[in-house]
mmCIF file of C-alpha atoms in Angstrom:
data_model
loop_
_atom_site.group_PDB
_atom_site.id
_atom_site.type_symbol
_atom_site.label_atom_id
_atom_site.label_comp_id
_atom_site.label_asym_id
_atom_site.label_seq_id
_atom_site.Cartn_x
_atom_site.Cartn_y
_atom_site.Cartn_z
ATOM 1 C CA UNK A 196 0.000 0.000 0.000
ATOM 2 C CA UNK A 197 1.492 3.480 -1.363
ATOM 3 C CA UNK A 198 1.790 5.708 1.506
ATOM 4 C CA UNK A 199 1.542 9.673 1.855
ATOM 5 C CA UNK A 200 4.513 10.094 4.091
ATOM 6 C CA UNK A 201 7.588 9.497 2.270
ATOM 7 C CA UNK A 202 9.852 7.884 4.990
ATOM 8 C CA UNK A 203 9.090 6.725 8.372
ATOM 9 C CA UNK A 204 10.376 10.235 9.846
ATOM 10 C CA UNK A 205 7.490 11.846 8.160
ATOM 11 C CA UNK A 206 5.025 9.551 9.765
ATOM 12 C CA UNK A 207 6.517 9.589 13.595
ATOM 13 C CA UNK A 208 6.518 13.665 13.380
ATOM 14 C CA UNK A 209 2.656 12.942 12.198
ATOM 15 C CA UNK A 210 1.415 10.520 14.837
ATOM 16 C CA UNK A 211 3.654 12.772 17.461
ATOM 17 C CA UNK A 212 0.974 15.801 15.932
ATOM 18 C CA UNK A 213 -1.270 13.669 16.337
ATOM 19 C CA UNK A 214 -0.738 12.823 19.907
ATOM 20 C CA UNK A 215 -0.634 16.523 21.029
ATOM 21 C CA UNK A 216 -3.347 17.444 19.343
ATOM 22 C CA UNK A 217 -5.187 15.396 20.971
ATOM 23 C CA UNK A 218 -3.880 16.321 23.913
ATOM 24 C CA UNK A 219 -4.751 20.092 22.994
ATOM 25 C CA UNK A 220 -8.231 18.479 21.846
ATOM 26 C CA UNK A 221 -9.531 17.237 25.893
ATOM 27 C CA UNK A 222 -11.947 18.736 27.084
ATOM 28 C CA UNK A 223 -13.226 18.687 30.775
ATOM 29 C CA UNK A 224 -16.245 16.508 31.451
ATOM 30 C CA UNK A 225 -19.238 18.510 31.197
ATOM 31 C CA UNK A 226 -20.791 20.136 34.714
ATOM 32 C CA UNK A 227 -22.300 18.095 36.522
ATOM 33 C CA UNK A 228 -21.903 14.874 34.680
ATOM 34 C CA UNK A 229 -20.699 13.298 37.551
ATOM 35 C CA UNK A 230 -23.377 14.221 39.562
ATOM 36 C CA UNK A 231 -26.151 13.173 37.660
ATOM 37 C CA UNK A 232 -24.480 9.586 37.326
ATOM 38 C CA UNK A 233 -23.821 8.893 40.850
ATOM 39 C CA UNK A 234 -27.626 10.500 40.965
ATOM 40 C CA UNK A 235 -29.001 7.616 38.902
ATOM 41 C CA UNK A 236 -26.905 4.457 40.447
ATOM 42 C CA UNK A 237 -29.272 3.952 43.555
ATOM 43 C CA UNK A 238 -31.960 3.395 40.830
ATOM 44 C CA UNK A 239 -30.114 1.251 38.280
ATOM 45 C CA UNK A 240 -30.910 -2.333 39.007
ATOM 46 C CA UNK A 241 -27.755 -4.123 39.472
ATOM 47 C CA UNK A 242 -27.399 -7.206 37.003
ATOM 48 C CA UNK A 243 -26.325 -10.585 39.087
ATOM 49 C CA UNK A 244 -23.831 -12.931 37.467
ATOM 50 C CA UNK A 245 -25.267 -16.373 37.775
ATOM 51 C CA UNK A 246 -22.970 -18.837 39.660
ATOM 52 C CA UNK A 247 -23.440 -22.386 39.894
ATOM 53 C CA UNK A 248 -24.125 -23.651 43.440
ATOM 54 C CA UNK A 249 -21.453 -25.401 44.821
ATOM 55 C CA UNK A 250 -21.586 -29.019 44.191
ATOM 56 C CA UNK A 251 -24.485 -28.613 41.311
ATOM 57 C CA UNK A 252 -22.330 -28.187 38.477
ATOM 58 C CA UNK A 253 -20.488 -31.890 38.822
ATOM 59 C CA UNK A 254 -23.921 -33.274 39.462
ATOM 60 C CA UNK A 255 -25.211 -31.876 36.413
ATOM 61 C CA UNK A 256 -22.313 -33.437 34.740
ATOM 62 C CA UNK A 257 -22.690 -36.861 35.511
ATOM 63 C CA UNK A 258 -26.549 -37.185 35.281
ATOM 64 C CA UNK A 259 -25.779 -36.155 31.612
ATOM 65 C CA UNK A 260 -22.809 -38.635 31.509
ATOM 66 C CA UNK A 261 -25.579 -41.063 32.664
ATOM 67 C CA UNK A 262 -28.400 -39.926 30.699
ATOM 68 C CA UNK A 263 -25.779 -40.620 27.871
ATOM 69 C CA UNK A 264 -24.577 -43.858 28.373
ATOM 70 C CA UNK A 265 -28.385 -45.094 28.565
ATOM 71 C CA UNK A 266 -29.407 -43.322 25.676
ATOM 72 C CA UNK A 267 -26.417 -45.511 23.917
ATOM 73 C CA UNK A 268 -27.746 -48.811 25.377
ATOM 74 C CA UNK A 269 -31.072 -48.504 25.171
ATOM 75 C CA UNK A 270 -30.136 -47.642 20.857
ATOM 76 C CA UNK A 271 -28.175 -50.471 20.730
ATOM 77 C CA UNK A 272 -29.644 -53.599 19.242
ATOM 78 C CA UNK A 273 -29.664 -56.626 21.702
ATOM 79 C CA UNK A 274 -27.778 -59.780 21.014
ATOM 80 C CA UNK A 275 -30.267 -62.926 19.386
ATOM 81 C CA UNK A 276 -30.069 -65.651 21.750
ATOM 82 C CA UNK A 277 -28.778 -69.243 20.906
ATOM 83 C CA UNK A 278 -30.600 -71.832 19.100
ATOM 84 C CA UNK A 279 -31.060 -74.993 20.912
ATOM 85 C CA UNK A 280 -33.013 -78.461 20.270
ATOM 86 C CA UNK A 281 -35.876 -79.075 17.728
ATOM 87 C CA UNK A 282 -37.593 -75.983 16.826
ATOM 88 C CA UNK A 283 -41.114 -76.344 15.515
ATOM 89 C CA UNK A 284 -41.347 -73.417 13.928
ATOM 90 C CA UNK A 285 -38.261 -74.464 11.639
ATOM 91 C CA UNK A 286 -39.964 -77.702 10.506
ATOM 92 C CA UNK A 287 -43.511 -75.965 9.933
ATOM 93 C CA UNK A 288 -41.551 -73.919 7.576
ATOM 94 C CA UNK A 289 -39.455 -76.491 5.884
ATOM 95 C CA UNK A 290 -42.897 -78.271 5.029
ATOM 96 C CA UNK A 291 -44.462 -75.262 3.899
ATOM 97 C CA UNK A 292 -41.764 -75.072 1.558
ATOM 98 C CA UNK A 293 -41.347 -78.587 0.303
ATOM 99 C CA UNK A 294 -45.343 -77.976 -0.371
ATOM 100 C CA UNK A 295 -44.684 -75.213 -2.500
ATOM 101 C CA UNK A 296 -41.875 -76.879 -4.198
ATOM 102 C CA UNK A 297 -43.920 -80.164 -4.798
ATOM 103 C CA UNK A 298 -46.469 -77.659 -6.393
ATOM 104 C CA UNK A 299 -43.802 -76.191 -8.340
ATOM 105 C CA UNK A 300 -43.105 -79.628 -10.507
ATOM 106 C CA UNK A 301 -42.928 -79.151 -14.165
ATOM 107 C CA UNK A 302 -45.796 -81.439 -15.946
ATOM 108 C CA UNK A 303 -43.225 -83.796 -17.513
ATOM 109 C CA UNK A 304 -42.362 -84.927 -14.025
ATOM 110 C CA UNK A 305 -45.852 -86.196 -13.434
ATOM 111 C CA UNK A 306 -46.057 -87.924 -16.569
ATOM 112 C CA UNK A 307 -43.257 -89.744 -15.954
ATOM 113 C CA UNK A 308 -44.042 -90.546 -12.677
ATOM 114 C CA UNK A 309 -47.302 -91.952 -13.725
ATOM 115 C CA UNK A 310 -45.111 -94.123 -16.153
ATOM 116 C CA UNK A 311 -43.732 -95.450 -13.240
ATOM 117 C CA UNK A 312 -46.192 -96.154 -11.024
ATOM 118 C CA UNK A 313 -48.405 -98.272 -14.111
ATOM 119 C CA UNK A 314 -45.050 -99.990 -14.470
ATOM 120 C CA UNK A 315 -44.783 -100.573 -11.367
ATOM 121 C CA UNK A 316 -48.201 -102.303 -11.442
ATOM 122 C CA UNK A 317 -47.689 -104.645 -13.939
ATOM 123 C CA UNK A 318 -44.195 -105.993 -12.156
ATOM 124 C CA UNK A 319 -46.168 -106.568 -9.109
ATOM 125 C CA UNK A 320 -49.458 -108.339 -10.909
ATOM 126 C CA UNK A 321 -46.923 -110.512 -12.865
ATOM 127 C CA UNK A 322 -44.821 -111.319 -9.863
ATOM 128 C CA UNK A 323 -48.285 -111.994 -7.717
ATOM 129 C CA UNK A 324 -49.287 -114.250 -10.916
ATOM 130 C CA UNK A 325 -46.192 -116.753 -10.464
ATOM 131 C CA UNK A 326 -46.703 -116.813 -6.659
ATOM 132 C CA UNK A 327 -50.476 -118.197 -7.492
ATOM 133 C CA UNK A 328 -49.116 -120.738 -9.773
ATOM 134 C CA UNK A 329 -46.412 -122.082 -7.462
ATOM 135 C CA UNK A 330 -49.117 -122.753 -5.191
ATOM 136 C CA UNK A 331 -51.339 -126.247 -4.443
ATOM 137 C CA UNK A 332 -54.177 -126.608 -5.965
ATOM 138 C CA UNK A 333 -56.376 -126.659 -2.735
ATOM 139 C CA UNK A 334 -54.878 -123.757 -1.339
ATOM 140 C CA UNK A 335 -55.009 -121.824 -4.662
ATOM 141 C CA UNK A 336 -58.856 -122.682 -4.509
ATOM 142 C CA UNK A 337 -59.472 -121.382 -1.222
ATOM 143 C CA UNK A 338 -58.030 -117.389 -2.272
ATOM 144 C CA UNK A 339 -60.370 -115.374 -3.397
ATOM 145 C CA UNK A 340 -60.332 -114.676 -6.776
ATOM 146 C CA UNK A 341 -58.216 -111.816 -7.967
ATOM 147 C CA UNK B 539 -6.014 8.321 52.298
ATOM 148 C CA UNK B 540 -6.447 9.875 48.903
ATOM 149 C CA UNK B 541 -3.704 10.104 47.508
ATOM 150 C CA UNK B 542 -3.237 6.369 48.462
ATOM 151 C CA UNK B 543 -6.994 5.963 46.758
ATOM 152 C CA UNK B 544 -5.540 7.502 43.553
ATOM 153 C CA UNK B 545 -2.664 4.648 43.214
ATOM 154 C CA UNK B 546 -5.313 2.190 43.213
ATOM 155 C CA UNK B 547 -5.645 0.219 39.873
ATOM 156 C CA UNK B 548 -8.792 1.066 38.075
ATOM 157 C CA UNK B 549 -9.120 -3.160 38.271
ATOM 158 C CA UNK B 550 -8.647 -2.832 41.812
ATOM 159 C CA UNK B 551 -11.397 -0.475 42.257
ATOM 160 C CA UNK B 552 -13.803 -2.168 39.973
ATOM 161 C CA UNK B 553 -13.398 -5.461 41.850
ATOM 162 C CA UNK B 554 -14.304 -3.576 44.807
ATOM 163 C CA UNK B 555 -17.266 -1.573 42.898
ATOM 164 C CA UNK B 556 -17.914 -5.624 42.196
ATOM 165 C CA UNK B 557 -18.742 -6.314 45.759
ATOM 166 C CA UNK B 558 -20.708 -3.366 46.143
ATOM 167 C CA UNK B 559 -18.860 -0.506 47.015
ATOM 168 C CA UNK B 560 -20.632 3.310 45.283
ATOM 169 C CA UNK B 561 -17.063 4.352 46.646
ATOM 170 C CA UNK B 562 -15.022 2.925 44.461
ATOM 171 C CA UNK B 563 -17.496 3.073 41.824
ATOM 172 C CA UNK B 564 -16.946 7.020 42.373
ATOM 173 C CA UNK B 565 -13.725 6.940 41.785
ATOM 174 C CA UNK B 566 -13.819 5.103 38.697
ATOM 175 C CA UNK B 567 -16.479 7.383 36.894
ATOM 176 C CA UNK B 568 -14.146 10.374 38.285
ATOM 177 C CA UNK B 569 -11.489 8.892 36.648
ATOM 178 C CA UNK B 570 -12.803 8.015 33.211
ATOM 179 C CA UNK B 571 -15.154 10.536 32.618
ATOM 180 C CA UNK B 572 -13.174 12.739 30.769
ATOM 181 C CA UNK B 573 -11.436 10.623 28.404
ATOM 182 C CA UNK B 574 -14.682 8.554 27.544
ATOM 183 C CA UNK B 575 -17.001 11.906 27.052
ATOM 184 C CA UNK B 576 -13.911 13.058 24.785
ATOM 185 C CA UNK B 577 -14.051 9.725 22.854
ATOM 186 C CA UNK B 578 -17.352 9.709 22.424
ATOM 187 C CA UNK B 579 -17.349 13.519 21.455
ATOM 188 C CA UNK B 580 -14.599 12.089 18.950
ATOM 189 C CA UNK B 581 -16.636 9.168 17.736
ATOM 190 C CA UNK B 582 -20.046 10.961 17.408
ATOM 191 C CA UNK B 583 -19.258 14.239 16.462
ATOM 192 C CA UNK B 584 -21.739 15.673 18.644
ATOM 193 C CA UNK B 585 -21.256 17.190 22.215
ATOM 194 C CA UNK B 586 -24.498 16.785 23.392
ATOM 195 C CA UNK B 587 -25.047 13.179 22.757
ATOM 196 C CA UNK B 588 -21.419 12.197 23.857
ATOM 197 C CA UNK B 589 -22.364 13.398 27.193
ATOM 198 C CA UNK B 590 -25.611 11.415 27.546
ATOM 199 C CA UNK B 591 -23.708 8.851 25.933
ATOM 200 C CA UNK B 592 -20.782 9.058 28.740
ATOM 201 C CA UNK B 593 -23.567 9.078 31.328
ATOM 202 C CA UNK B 594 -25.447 5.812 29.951
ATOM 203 C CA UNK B 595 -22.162 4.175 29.998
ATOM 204 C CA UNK B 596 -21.105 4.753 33.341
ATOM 205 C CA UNK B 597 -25.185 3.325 34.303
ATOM 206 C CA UNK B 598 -24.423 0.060 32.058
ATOM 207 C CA UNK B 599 -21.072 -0.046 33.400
ATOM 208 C CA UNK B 600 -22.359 -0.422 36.956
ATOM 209 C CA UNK B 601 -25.336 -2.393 36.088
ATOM 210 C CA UNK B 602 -23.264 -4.997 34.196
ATOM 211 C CA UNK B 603 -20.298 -4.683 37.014
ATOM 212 C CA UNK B 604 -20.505 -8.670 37.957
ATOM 213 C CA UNK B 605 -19.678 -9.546 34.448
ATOM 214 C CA UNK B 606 -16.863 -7.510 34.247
ATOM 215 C CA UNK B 607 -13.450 -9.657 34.961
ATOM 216 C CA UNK B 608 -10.768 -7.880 37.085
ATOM 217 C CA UNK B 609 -7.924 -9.843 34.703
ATOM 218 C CA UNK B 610 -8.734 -7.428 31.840
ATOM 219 C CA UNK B 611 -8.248 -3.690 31.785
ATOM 220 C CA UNK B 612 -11.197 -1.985 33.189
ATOM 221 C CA UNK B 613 -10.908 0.979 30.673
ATOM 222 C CA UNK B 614 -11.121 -1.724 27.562
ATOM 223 C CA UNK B 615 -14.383 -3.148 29.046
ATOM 224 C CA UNK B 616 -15.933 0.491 30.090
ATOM 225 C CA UNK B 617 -15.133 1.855 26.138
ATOM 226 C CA UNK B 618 -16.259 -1.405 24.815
ATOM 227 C CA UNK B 619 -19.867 -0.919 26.387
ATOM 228 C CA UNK B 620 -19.415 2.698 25.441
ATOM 229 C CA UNK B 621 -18.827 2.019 21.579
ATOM 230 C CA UNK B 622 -21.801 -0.298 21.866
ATOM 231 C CA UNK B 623 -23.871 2.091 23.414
ATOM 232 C CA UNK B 624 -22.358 4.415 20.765
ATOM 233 C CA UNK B 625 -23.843 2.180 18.104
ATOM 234 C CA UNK B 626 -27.043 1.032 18.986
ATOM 235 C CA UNK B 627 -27.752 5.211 19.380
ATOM 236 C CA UNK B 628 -26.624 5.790 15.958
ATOM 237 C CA UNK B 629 -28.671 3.415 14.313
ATOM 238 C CA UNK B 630 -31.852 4.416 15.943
ATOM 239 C CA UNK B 631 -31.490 8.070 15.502
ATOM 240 C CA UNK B 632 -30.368 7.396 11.277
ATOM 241 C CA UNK B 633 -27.268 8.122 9.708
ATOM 242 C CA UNK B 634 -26.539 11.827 9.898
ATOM 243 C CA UNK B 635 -24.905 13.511 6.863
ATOM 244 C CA UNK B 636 -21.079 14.206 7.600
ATOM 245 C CA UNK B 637 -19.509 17.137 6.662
ATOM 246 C CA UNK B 638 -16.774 16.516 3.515
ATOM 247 C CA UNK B 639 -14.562 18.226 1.249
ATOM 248 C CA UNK B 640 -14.600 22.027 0.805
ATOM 249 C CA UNK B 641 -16.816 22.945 2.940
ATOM 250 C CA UNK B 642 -14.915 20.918 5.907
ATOM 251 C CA UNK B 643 -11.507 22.859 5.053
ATOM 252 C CA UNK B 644 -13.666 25.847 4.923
ATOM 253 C CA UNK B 645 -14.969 25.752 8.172
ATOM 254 C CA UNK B 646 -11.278 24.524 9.770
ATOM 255 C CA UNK B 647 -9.311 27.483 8.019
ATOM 256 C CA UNK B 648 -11.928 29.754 9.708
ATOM 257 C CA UNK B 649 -11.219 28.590 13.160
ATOM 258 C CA UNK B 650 -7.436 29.083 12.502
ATOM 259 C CA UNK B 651 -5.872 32.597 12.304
ATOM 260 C CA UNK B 652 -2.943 32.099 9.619
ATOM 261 C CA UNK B 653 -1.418 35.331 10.224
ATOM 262 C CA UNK B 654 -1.232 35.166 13.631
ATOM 263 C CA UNK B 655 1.525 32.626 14.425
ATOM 264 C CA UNK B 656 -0.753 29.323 15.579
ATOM 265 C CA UNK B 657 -0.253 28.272 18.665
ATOM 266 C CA UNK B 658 0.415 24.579 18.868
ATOM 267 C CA UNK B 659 -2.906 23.833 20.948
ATOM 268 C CA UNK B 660 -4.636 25.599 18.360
ATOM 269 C CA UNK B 661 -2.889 23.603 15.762
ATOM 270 C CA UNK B 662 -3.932 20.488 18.212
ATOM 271 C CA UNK B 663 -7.661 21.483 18.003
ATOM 272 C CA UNK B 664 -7.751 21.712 14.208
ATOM 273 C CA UNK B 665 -6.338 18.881 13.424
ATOM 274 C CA UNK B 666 -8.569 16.386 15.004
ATOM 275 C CA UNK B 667 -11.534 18.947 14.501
ATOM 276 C CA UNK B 668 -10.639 18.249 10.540
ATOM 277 C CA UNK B 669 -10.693 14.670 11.763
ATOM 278 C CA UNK B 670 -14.166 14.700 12.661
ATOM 279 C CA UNK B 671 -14.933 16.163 9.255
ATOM 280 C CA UNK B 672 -12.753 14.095 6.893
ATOM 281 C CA UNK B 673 -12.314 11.117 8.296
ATOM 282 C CA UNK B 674 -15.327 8.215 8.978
ATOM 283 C CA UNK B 675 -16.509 7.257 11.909
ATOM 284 C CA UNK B 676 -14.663 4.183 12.365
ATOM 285 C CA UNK B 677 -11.040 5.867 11.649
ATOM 286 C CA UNK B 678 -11.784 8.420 13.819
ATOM 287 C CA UNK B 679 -12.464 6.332 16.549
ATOM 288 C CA UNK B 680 -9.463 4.278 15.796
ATOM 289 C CA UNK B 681 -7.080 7.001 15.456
ATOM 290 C CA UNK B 682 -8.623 8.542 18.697
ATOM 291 C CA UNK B 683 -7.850 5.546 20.836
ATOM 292 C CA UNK B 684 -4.594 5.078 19.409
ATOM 293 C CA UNK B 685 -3.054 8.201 19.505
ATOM 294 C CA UNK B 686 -4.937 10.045 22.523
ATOM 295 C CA UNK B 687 -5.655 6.710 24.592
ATOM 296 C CA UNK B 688 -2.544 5.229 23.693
ATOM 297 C CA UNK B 689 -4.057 1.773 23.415
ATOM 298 C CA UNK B 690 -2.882 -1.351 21.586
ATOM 299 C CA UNK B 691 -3.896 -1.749 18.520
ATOM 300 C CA UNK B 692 -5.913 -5.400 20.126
ATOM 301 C CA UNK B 693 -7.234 -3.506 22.506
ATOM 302 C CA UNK B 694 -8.689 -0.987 19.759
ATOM 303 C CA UNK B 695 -10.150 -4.034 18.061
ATOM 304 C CA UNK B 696 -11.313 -5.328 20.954
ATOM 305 C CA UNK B 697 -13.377 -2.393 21.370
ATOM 306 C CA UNK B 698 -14.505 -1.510 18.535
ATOM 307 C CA UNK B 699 -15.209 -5.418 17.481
ATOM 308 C CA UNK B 700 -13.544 -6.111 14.473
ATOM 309 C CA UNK B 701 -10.067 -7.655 13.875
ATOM 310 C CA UNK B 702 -7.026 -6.345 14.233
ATOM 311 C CA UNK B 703 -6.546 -6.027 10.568
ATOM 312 C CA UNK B 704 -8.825 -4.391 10.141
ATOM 313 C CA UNK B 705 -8.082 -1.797 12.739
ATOM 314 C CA UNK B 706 -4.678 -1.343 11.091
ATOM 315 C CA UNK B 707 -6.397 -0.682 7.778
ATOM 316 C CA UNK B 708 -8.155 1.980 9.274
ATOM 317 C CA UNK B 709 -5.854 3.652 11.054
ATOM 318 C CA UNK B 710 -3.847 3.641 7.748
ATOM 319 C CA UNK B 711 -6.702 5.147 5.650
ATOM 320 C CA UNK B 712 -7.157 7.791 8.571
ATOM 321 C CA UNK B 713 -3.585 8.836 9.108
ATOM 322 C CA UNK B 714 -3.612 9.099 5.227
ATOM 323 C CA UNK B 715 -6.727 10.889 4.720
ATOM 324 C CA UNK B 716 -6.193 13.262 7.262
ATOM 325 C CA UNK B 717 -2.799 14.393 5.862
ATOM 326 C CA UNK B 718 -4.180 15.008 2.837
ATOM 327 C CA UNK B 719 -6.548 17.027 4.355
ATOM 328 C CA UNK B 720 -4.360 19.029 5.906
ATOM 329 C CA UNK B 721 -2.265 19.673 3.071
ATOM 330 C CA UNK B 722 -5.566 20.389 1.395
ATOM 331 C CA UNK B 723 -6.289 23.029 4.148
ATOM 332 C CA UNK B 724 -3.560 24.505 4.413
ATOM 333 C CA UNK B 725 -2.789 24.258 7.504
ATOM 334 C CA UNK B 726 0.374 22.668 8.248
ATOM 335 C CA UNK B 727 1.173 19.709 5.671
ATOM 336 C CA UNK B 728 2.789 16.496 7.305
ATOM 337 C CA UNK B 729 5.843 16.677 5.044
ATOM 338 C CA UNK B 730 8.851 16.269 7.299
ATOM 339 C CA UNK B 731 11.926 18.806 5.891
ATOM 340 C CA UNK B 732 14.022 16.404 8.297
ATOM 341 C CA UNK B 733 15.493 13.420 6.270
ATOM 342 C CA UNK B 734 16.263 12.426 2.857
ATOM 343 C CA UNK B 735 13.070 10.227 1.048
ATOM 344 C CA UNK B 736 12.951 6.741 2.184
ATOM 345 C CA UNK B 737 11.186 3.970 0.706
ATOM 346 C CA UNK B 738 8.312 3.362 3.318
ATOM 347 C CA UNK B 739 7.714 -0.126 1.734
ATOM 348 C CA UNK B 740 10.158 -1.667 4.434
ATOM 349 C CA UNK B 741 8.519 0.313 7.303
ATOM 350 C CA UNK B 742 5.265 -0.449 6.165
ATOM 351 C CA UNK B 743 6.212 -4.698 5.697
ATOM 352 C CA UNK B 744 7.159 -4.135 9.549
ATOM 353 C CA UNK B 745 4.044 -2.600 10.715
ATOM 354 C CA UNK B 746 3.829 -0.216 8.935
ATOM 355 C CA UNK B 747 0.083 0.182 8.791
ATOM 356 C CA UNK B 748 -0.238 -0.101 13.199
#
């Protein structure tokens, strides 16, 4: 920043004006000033400071310390307890889903499984056939007739 | 006993004003009186409201007395409630047109007899009276704490609430708007006949704006 005063002697001799001319400048407080404060103090309510009762303040403290720490454990989420033993609710649901799995088959599953199951009952009427033959005549007699 | 009363600190007294005592409340508005009305005639520009000003901040001061803390200078905290006092009573009575230019040099030159050879306490008296039509508010004030209070430039911006920078600017700007003014008026101009010019750059890098 470009100063007015060329060199630092020009300055001091300006502040050192400055300084007595304010000096010149004072004036005396005006008559009666003093009087009319001092009039008005009995009337001017006093402010009070507040102070902490002794004792209060550290009390204060640690009820919020408290108040903190609950506020942190009551937020936090509790801890699932342990599975033990059967649980009934587990196989309800595993059937509930092996129902909708079942129910899920594609068609060509059933087909095949009806395949199966008329295969199945020709073995067995063939197989029950030679049993009846193998067997006396009396005894094959007394069966009802299939 | 009071001569003994008149070594006390002005903290000393005010911690005893704390506990209740109109004494040394007394003493302390005896003591400051005159350099806050002058401030505030300073900082206003106007003699009449720089004395109800003066006498408002003397009430705050001992209404607000239990706030005050002894480890600071008492004079800080009593012109600190002053310049807000100062402020709150310029903005509800409006900006009031300040006097610039011509018709500011005008009115100084008039008070001055240049014939007659000018007494330096007339000299004193028109220079900060050309202050208090030249310079702004805020450099006034600035200028008027540092140079007839003698206070720190901190202190300054403690009182008048803005940084220290800032405070530095503006006694910069004053110092330098004054001397033009005064070169302007005629009066005396700040050019030293002393030395040989200097570059102020280096004076200015060191603090050159406090």
């Amino acid at each position: 920043m470009k100063s007015r005063f060329r060199n630092p002697d020009e300055l001091l001799a300006f502040e050192r004006r400055l300084r007595a001319g304010a000096a010149a400048h004072r004036e005396p407080a005006p008559d009666g000033l003093h009087e009319r404060v001092l009039a008005r103090l009995p009337a001017t309510r006093r402010d009070e400071r507040f102070v902490w009762p002794r004792g209060l303040r550290p009390a204060l403290v640690a009820a919020a310390l408290l108040l903190g720490l609950g506020l942190m454990w009551w937020k936090m989420p509790a801890p699932r307890p342990q599975k033990s033993g059967f649980d009934v609710a587990d196989l309800a649901r595993g059937l509930r889903d092996a129902e909708a799995i079942a129910k899920d088959l594609p068609v060509r599953f059933e087909e095949r499984l009806f395949d199966e199951a008329q295969n199945m009952l020709a073995d067995t009427t063939r197989a029950a056939s030679r049993v009846l033959d193998g067997l006396p005549l009396p005894l094959r007699g007394a069966l009802p007739r299939m | 006993m009071d001569g003994a009363r008149r070594q006390t600190s002005a903290e000393a007294l005010a911690r005893e004003a704390q506990g209740g005592s109109v004494h040394a409340f007394e003493q302390l508005v005896e003591r400051f009186e005159g350099p806050l009305y002058n401030y505030l005639c300073v900082r206003t520009g106007n003699a009449s409201a720089a004395e109800d000003l003066t006498q408002e901040s003397f009430l705050r001061a001992w209404q607000r007395l239990s706030y005050y803390d002894p480890r600071w200078r008492f004079s800080t905290w009593l012109y600190t409630l002053a310049q807000r006092l100062a402020v709150s009573a310029h903005r509800s009575r409006g900006k009031e047109p300040t006097v610039r230019g011509d018709e500011a040099l005008h009115d100084v030159r008039a008070g001055v007899d240049p014939s007659a050879e000018v007494e330096a306490r007339d000299e004193g008296r028109a220079l900060w009276d050309l202050a208090a039509k030249v310079l702004r508010e805020e450099e006034r004030s600035a200028l008027w704490l540092r140079y007839a209070e003698d206070l720190s430039v901190d202190e300054i911006a403690r009182i008048l609430g803005r940084p220290g920078v800032t405070v530095r600017v503006w006694l910069f700007r004053g110092r330098e708007r004054l001397g033009e003014a005064l070169e302007r008026a005629d009066l005396a101009p700040p050019r030293a006949a002393a030395s040989a010019p200097q570059p102020l750059l280096a004076r200015e890098g060191a603090g050159g704006l406090s």
